Amino acid sequence: MNSHVLTAQPVASPHAHGGNSVGRTMFRVQWALLPATLFGFWLYGWPSFFMWLLTVAACVGFEALALKLMGAPRIKASLLDGSALLTGWLLALTLPPWAPWWVPVLGGFIAIIIGKQVFGGVGQNVFNPAMVARVALLVSFPVPLTWWVHPLPGGGLPAPDVVEGLRIFLTSLPVPDAMTSASLLGHAKTEMARGIDLLHSLGGESSRLQSWFGVRAGSFGESATLLILAGGLYLIACRIISWHTPLAVLAGVALPAAIAHGIDPARFLAPETHLLSGALMLGAFFIATDYVTSPNTALGQLIFGLGVGFVTWVIRSFGAYPEGMAFAVLLMNALTPVIDRFIKPRILGRDRQGKPLDIPEGQGA
Amino acid sequence: MGFMNLLKHLLSDDWGVHPDDHKRPAADAPVRVMPVPQRLYLPLQQHLGGPARPVVLVGQQVSKGELIAEAQGMVSAPIHAPTSGTIVAVSEITAPHPSGLTLSAIILEADGRDAWGELPACVDPFSLSPAEIGQRVAAAGVVGMGGAAFPSSVKLVGASRAKVTTLVINGGECEPYLSCDDRLMRDQAAAIIDGIRIMQHATGANVALVGIEDNKPEAIAAMQRAAGRGDVVIRPVPARYPMGSEKQLIQVLTGTEVPADGRPADIGVIVHNVGTALAVRAAVREGKPLISRLVTVNGQCAAYPGNIEVRIGTLAEEVIAFAGGLKGDGLGLARRIMGGPMMGMQIPHWRVPVVKGSSGILALDASEVAAQEPNPCIRCGRCVKACPMGLLPLEMSARIRNQAYDEAIDLGLKDCIACGCCAYVCPSTIPLVQYFVHAKGELAAQDRTKLRNDATKKLALQRQERLAREAREKAEAAARRKAEREAAAAKVAAEAAAVNAQTQGESA
Ligand code: SF4
Ligand code: SF4
């Protein structure tokens, strides 16, 4: 009767799987970023393409190196899941489009080695690696990191061809002044520092319609608000992210902005300007929603998002830097373990404190 | 993904998962009745609770429906001969359990006559008292047919004591691939409704709610026709796994939650499965014990998926052969499952018998199983969204990996119903349920060790006390003896002295 031996190790249920995988998730996120990225290439030409390519390659390369040095098993599978690639991509989108070659390489190193592998690799990092790199670069090299080139198709200058683009990228020669300009937030901040209030400084600034389509100076890709928004909505529709974090981030910026702008329009930017500028959309949909570094309950995500939004607004309005998204994300990343500790879903049959619900009177054996 | 599902997703009212149900075409194929096989293998433990105790001898002739093993203990169920024949052995066979462990079983050789023995008289169930119904259900060995196999009479009798007001009937059948309940509801709706009324009478519940997932329109229609406008209400529920789980179904149908440390009866509810209703009816109305059941044979590898009525104790191997075998003689077979794919168990080979709680025999190919090497957790939170109990599977598994079982308990490990939703959605294919099952096993083992240690300690203490007492008694006894001896010696000495004195006196 017992002549049949065990043919396979027993496996616990379930014996089916939804088919979702890390690779598929990451692929969808990249798919959602593609329109904004292509738009960025069109806007900023060949140098931006090289910048993007090298950032991604640096991240993947450093990831492979780190895994190899640590003797991790299944290096290829870990690389193919695309998380390093996505980190690089997100970092590239927040860099100046004509950043010279060493910025992507250094950024990739900081993001992957310091931001991720030092913490123990996938799923262990406390801070969003792309934001760690972005902030580290911004603090260490403020000048090249705020070299915003004028968008080419709108700027009227001839676009550099491949060779010219490569030269700009590799030599990091200063770009002619005619080609650079301040981002909207930066412009507002410097003008304010010179004592010119917003009502005047923004008078000749690009129209709102233009900012919807991103045709103005800013970092690579993050300015194409509409395309980023579309990508984000796509992610919500296919359930890669939930709506809680993005909505909370946007509300966290828009609410205080609306109140402050209502009180003193000469001192504070209007909420729609906040929403449409800088890294906000990218941050709300693609960065604050990073799985590893954000809470995993709906309520936790709302709190996290509001925090990111509010801190962003505070830094933009009162801080030394024109843009505060990256700092805000890092700050809230640090708070994520705390949020996760206190905010847990209610267990069925228990109250929020985890005590069993009362058995009603008059029932029970 | 339907629009409604998207809406629910946006509102975060989206516990559970929506697996591909794979129910058709098996559900649409008519039921086939399998002839009695040569031999039947009847494990003594087919239910939750204590195993049954054999009451037959090897070589004994039994008739169909005769009691061959009696219930043992408060929670247990008897076993009856599924056909007439001879008991050839009581020995160990592979149990329907993934470990491939063996269980003792009675092996019955069929004589081919399939002749019923004497059955309890048929009666009108509504003239019986709840206790009498409970007795008949217990005597017929009826257990929950949905998979858990909890002895039904225990629940019924408990319910009549606990002032139950609502009888919830589970026709959800939320597990993918399975369609035996669906088939029963389509084919035997009137008998099921009758069974439900009997259970209602036995429990004193004033309303019976039948929850049927809306992916079974035929079953809903048939049941609605049979129920009419009485106090048995057919309630379509959204198709979603694990809708058929007790706590979830109660919440959806009645809007109340079962307290974490309570039972459904505590909130006036009791849950039975549609198959159980049918078995209760047969037991009470016709006096027939539970000796056969409907089993779904399904999976990519099954050549002719469908529902088969089989005698309890038939080997899965024979069921599959009767159903038309496996495609390409089992080439490409990746996993053998008894039960459903979400909560069923892997079996090591097909020579495992169908028991009372077996709802399906699945032959899955590699694409269905989708087994993959686990990757690190990316904290995507999908498991949190999917968990129908509101737990944090990622945190619990992380604690268990570090063997911090106490922290896992604080996070709600004991509330986990092992439904498998979390592992189903995990993009890193982490075997989360395996962690939870392992941890629960560890904890049970720890509890047992603790009990044993306590017992040992107590024994040691008792022994010490006994030794101390004995030593004390011995010492006392010795002291007493010594005192006696001394007293005796003193007496002797005194007498001797007296004698001496006398002698001396005499000599003086
Ligand atoms: S579903 Fe898997 S990867 Fe995602 S949080 Fe849960 S355990 Fe981690
Ligand atoms: S943690 Fe338990 S109850 Fe929650 S989904 Fe996983 S198996 Fe089901």
mmCIF file of C-alpha atoms in Angstrom, chain B residues 214-417:
data_model
loop_
_atom_site.group_PDB
_atom_site.id
_atom_site.type_symbol
_atom_site.label_atom_id
_atom_site.label_comp_id
_atom_site.label_asym_id
_atom_site.label_seq_id
_atom_site.Cartn_x
_atom_site.Cartn_y
_atom_site.Cartn_z
ATOM 1 C CA ASP B 214 -23.474 35.543 -8.490
ATOM 2 C CA ASN B 215 -21.278 33.576 -10.876
ATOM 3 C CA LYS B 216 -23.783 30.702 -10.551
ATOM 4 C CA PRO B 217 -26.958 32.115 -12.079
ATOM 5 C CA GLU B 218 -28.413 28.662 -12.789
ATOM 6 C CA ALA B 219 -28.044 27.599 -9.185
ATOM 7 C CA ILE B 220 -29.563 30.848 -7.944
ATOM 8 C CA ALA B 221 -32.547 30.437 -10.252
ATOM 9 C CA ALA B 222 -33.103 26.800 -9.277
ATOM 10 C CA MET B 223 -32.860 27.544 -5.579
ATOM 11 C CA GLN B 224 -35.168 30.537 -5.852
ATOM 12 C CA ARG B 225 -37.744 28.398 -7.631
ATOM 13 C CA ALA B 226 -37.512 25.738 -4.952
ATOM 14 C CA ALA B 227 -37.537 28.108 -2.014
ATOM 15 C CA GLY B 228 -40.614 30.051 -3.070
ATOM 16 C CA ARG B 229 -41.483 32.931 -0.781
ATOM 17 C CA GLY B 230 -40.945 31.210 2.517
ATOM 18 C CA ASP B 231 -38.534 31.950 5.296
ATOM 19 C CA VAL B 232 -35.670 30.467 3.316
ATOM 20 C CA VAL B 233 -34.216 33.444 1.499
ATOM 21 C CA ILE B 234 -31.838 33.041 -1.434
ATOM 22 C CA ARG B 235 -29.297 35.838 -1.399
ATOM 23 C CA PRO B 236 -26.930 36.255 -4.355
ATOM 24 C CA VAL B 237 -23.567 37.553 -3.143
ATOM 25 C CA PRO B 238 -20.709 38.971 -5.203
ATOM 26 C CA ALA B 239 -18.270 36.380 -6.479
ATOM 27 C CA ARG B 240 -15.111 36.904 -4.548
ATOM 28 C CA TYR B 241 -12.752 34.637 -2.733
ATOM 29 C CA PRO B 242 -13.094 33.747 0.225
ATOM 30 C CA MET B 243 -16.817 34.579 0.231
ATOM 31 C CA GLY B 244 -17.569 31.085 1.463
ATOM 32 C CA SER B 245 -15.480 31.482 4.578
ATOM 33 C CA GLU B 246 -17.686 31.450 7.650
ATOM 34 C CA LYS B 247 -16.860 34.860 9.077
ATOM 35 C CA GLN B 248 -16.910 36.618 5.722
ATOM 36 C CA LEU B 249 -20.211 35.101 4.621
ATOM 37 C CA ILE B 250 -21.849 35.996 7.931
ATOM 38 C CA GLN B 251 -20.659 39.550 7.609
ATOM 39 C CA VAL B 252 -21.910 39.918 4.061
ATOM 40 C CA LEU B 253 -25.284 38.307 4.718
ATOM 41 C CA THR B 254 -26.143 39.599 8.174
ATOM 42 C CA GLY B 255 -23.923 42.645 8.518
ATOM 43 C CA THR B 256 -22.548 41.463 11.856
ATOM 44 C CA GLU B 257 -19.067 40.388 12.753
ATOM 45 C CA VAL B 258 -18.126 37.329 14.721
ATOM 46 C CA PRO B 259 -15.996 38.460 17.687
ATOM 47 C CA ALA B 260 -12.437 37.253 17.388
ATOM 48 C CA ASP B 261 -12.647 35.003 20.421
ATOM 49 C CA GLY B 262 -16.236 33.905 19.848
ATOM 50 C CA ARG B 263 -18.162 31.543 17.640
ATOM 51 C CA PRO B 264 -20.920 32.426 15.172
ATOM 52 C CA ALA B 265 -23.454 31.096 17.679
ATOM 53 C CA ASP B 266 -22.411 33.923 19.988
ATOM 54 C CA ILE B 267 -24.051 36.392 17.650
ATOM 55 C CA GLY B 268 -26.999 34.122 16.992
ATOM 56 C CA VAL B 269 -25.812 32.684 13.691
ATOM 57 C CA ILE B 270 -24.850 29.219 12.542
ATOM 58 C CA VAL B 271 -23.411 28.270 9.173
ATOM 59 C CA HIS B 272 -23.891 25.080 7.216
ATOM 60 C CA ASN B 273 -23.019 24.119 3.697
ATOM 61 C CA VAL B 274 -25.590 23.163 1.023
ATOM 62 C CA GLY B 275 -24.122 19.671 0.763
ATOM 63 C CA THR B 276 -24.569 19.298 4.504
ATOM 64 C CA ALA B 277 -28.236 20.289 4.177
ATOM 65 C CA LEU B 278 -28.691 17.444 1.734
ATOM 66 C CA ALA B 279 -26.907 14.971 4.005
ATOM 67 C CA VAL B 280 -28.979 16.093 6.987
ATOM 68 C CA ARG B 281 -32.138 15.581 5.013
ATOM 69 C CA ALA B 282 -31.108 12.057 3.972
ATOM 70 C CA ALA B 283 -30.197 11.247 7.559
ATOM 71 C CA VAL B 284 -33.392 12.546 9.117
ATOM 72 C CA ARG B 285 -35.988 11.755 6.478
ATOM 73 C CA GLU B 286 -34.633 8.475 5.186
ATOM 74 C CA GLY B 287 -32.325 7.372 7.949
ATOM 75 C CA LYS B 288 -29.478 7.103 5.436
ATOM 76 C CA PRO B 289 -25.946 7.630 6.678
ATOM 77 C CA LEU B 290 -23.375 9.691 4.782
ATOM 78 C CA ILE B 291 -21.715 7.198 2.441
ATOM 79 C CA SER B 292 -21.230 9.060 -0.812
ATOM 80 C CA ARG B 293 -20.578 12.580 -2.026
ATOM 81 C CA LEU B 294 -20.164 14.686 -5.123
ATOM 82 C CA VAL B 295 -16.560 15.367 -6.104
ATOM 83 C CA THR B 296 -15.358 17.779 -8.783
ATOM 84 C CA VAL B 297 -12.613 16.394 -11.005
ATOM 85 C CA ASN B 298 -10.917 19.331 -12.689
ATOM 86 C CA GLY B 299 -7.678 20.963 -13.736
ATOM 87 C CA GLN B 300 -5.883 21.417 -17.035
ATOM 88 C CA CYS B 301 -4.668 17.833 -16.927
ATOM 89 C CA ALA B 302 -8.070 16.209 -16.419
ATOM 90 C CA ALA B 303 -9.297 14.875 -19.748
ATOM 91 C CA TYR B 304 -13.010 15.178 -18.975
ATOM 92 C CA PRO B 305 -13.608 17.592 -16.097
ATOM 93 C CA GLY B 306 -16.910 17.203 -14.318
ATOM 94 C CA ASN B 307 -18.707 16.220 -11.151
ATOM 95 C CA ILE B 308 -18.777 12.605 -10.106
ATOM 96 C CA GLU B 309 -20.820 11.005 -7.385
ATOM 97 C CA VAL B 310 -18.503 8.623 -5.569
ATOM 98 C CA ARG B 311 -18.664 6.423 -2.505
ATOM 99 C CA ILE B 312 -16.614 7.633 0.437
ATOM 100 C CA GLY B 313 -13.383 5.659 0.480
ATOM 101 C CA THR B 314 -12.869 5.450 -3.281
ATOM 102 C CA LEU B 315 -9.276 6.110 -4.284
ATOM 103 C CA ALA B 316 -8.668 9.312 -6.232
ATOM 104 C CA GLU B 317 -6.869 7.172 -8.792
ATOM 105 C CA GLU B 318 -10.062 5.272 -9.562
ATOM 106 C CA VAL B 319 -12.174 8.412 -9.599
ATOM 107 C CA ILE B 320 -9.861 9.936 -12.166
ATOM 108 C CA ALA B 321 -9.862 6.749 -14.242
ATOM 109 C CA PHE B 322 -13.651 6.733 -14.201
ATOM 110 C CA ALA B 323 -13.790 10.408 -15.108
ATOM 111 C CA GLY B 324 -11.801 9.729 -18.254
ATOM 112 C CA GLY B 325 -8.240 9.793 -17.013
ATOM 113 C CA LEU B 326 -5.604 12.436 -17.434
ATOM 114 C CA LYS B 327 -4.627 14.100 -20.660
ATOM 115 C CA GLY B 328 -1.657 12.371 -22.247
ATOM 116 C CA ASP B 329 -1.479 9.927 -19.337
ATOM 117 C CA GLY B 330 -0.524 12.618 -16.895
ATOM 118 C CA LEU B 331 2.227 14.163 -18.960
ATOM 119 C CA GLY B 332 2.619 17.739 -17.767
ATOM 120 C CA LEU B 333 0.945 17.071 -14.435
ATOM 121 C CA ALA B 334 2.513 19.488 -11.986
ATOM 122 C CA ARG B 335 0.506 19.064 -8.816
ATOM 123 C CA ARG B 336 -2.189 16.802 -7.400
ATOM 124 C CA ILE B 337 -4.651 18.559 -5.138
ATOM 125 C CA MET B 338 -7.439 17.342 -2.957
ATOM 126 C CA GLY B 339 -9.938 20.125 -2.320
ATOM 127 C CA GLY B 340 -9.724 23.510 -4.000
ATOM 128 C CA PRO B 341 -6.585 25.253 -5.249
ATOM 129 C CA MET B 342 -6.690 27.976 -2.590
ATOM 130 C CA MET B 343 -7.015 25.897 0.555
ATOM 131 C CA GLY B 344 -6.830 22.311 -0.631
ATOM 132 C CA MET B 345 -3.851 20.126 0.007
ATOM 133 C CA GLN B 346 -1.244 18.703 -2.222
ATOM 134 C CA ILE B 347 -1.224 14.913 -2.183
ATOM 135 C CA PRO B 348 1.875 12.888 -2.990
ATOM 136 C CA HIS B 349 0.176 10.411 -5.347
ATOM 137 C CA TRP B 350 -3.296 9.449 -6.457
ATOM 138 C CA ARG B 351 -3.728 6.455 -4.143
ATOM 139 C CA VAL B 352 -5.485 8.567 -1.552
ATOM 140 C CA PRO B 353 -9.129 7.961 -0.708
ATOM 141 C CA VAL B 354 -12.004 10.407 -1.036
ATOM 142 C CA VAL B 355 -13.203 11.307 2.456
ATOM 143 C CA LYS B 356 -16.348 13.051 3.639
ATOM 144 C CA GLY B 357 -14.815 16.496 3.285
ATOM 145 C CA SER B 358 -13.216 16.022 -0.155
ATOM 146 C CA SER B 359 -14.808 18.450 -2.560
ATOM 147 C CA GLY B 360 -12.435 18.177 -5.462
ATOM 148 C CA ILE B 361 -9.663 16.245 -7.106
ATOM 149 C CA LEU B 362 -7.531 18.566 -9.185
ATOM 150 C CA ALA B 363 -4.811 17.707 -11.647
ATOM 151 C CA LEU B 364 -3.029 21.000 -12.267
ATOM 152 C CA ASP B 365 -0.398 21.681 -14.872
ATOM 153 C CA ALA B 366 2.610 23.921 -14.381
ATOM 154 C CA SER B 367 0.940 27.034 -15.781
ATOM 155 C CA GLU B 368 -1.914 26.753 -13.306
ATOM 156 C CA VAL B 369 0.301 26.198 -10.308
ATOM 157 C CA ALA B 370 2.626 29.017 -11.354
ATOM 158 C CA ALA B 371 5.233 27.923 -8.844
ATOM 159 C CA GLN B 372 8.177 30.279 -8.662
ATOM 160 C CA GLU B 373 11.205 30.995 -6.592
ATOM 161 C CA PRO B 374 10.290 33.529 -3.922
ATOM 162 C CA ASN B 375 11.912 36.952 -4.130
ATOM 163 C CA PRO B 376 12.416 39.444 -1.328
ATOM 164 C CA CYS B 377 9.336 41.321 -0.157
ATOM 165 C CA ILE B 378 9.036 44.696 -1.874
ATOM 166 C CA ARG B 379 6.470 45.908 0.670
ATOM 167 C CA CYS B 380 3.937 46.544 -2.052
ATOM 168 C CA GLY B 381 1.063 46.093 0.379
ATOM 169 C CA ARG B 382 -0.985 43.903 -1.938
ATOM 170 C CA CYS B 383 -1.228 41.203 0.698
ATOM 171 C CA VAL B 384 -2.573 43.760 3.156
ATOM 172 C CA LYS B 385 -5.285 44.806 0.734
ATOM 173 C CA ALA B 386 -6.197 41.227 -0.099
ATOM 174 C CA CYS B 387 -6.372 39.842 3.415
ATOM 175 C CA PRO B 388 -10.041 39.312 4.270
ATOM 176 C CA MET B 389 -9.236 39.365 7.979
ATOM 177 C CA GLY B 390 -7.482 42.725 7.947
ATOM 178 C CA LEU B 391 -4.064 41.367 8.856
ATOM 179 C CA LEU B 392 -0.571 42.454 7.825
ATOM 180 C CA PRO B 393 0.803 39.322 6.160
ATOM 181 C CA LEU B 394 4.109 40.952 5.225
ATOM 182 C CA GLU B 395 4.822 41.959 8.823
ATOM 183 C CA MET B 396 3.739 38.605 10.220
ATOM 184 C CA SER B 397 5.920 36.671 7.800
ATOM 185 C CA ALA B 398 8.882 38.917 8.565
ATOM 186 C CA ARG B 399 8.446 38.217 12.285
ATOM 187 C CA ILE B 400 8.068 34.509 11.720
ATOM 188 C CA ARG B 401 11.221 34.435 9.629
ATOM 189 C CA ASN B 402 13.029 35.800 12.680
ATOM 190 C CA GLN B 403 11.175 33.302 14.858
ATOM 191 C CA ALA B 404 9.574 36.109 16.812
ATOM 192 C CA TYR B 405 6.365 34.163 17.151
ATOM 193 C CA ASP B 406 5.044 36.263 20.004
ATOM 194 C CA GLU B 407 5.204 39.389 17.886
ATOM 195 C CA ALA B 408 3.466 37.538 15.076
ATOM 196 C CA ILE B 409 0.673 36.644 17.479
ATOM 197 C CA ASP B 410 0.385 40.271 18.505
ATOM 198 C CA LEU B 411 -0.045 41.102 14.839
ATOM 199 C CA GLY B 412 -2.945 38.668 14.634
ATOM 200 C CA LEU B 413 -1.432 35.369 13.559
ATOM 201 C CA LYS B 414 -4.186 33.491 15.360
ATOM 202 C CA ASP B 415 -6.874 35.312 13.372
ATOM 203 C CA CYS B 416 -5.409 34.089 10.099
ATOM 204 C CA ILE B 417 -7.798 31.696 8.383
#
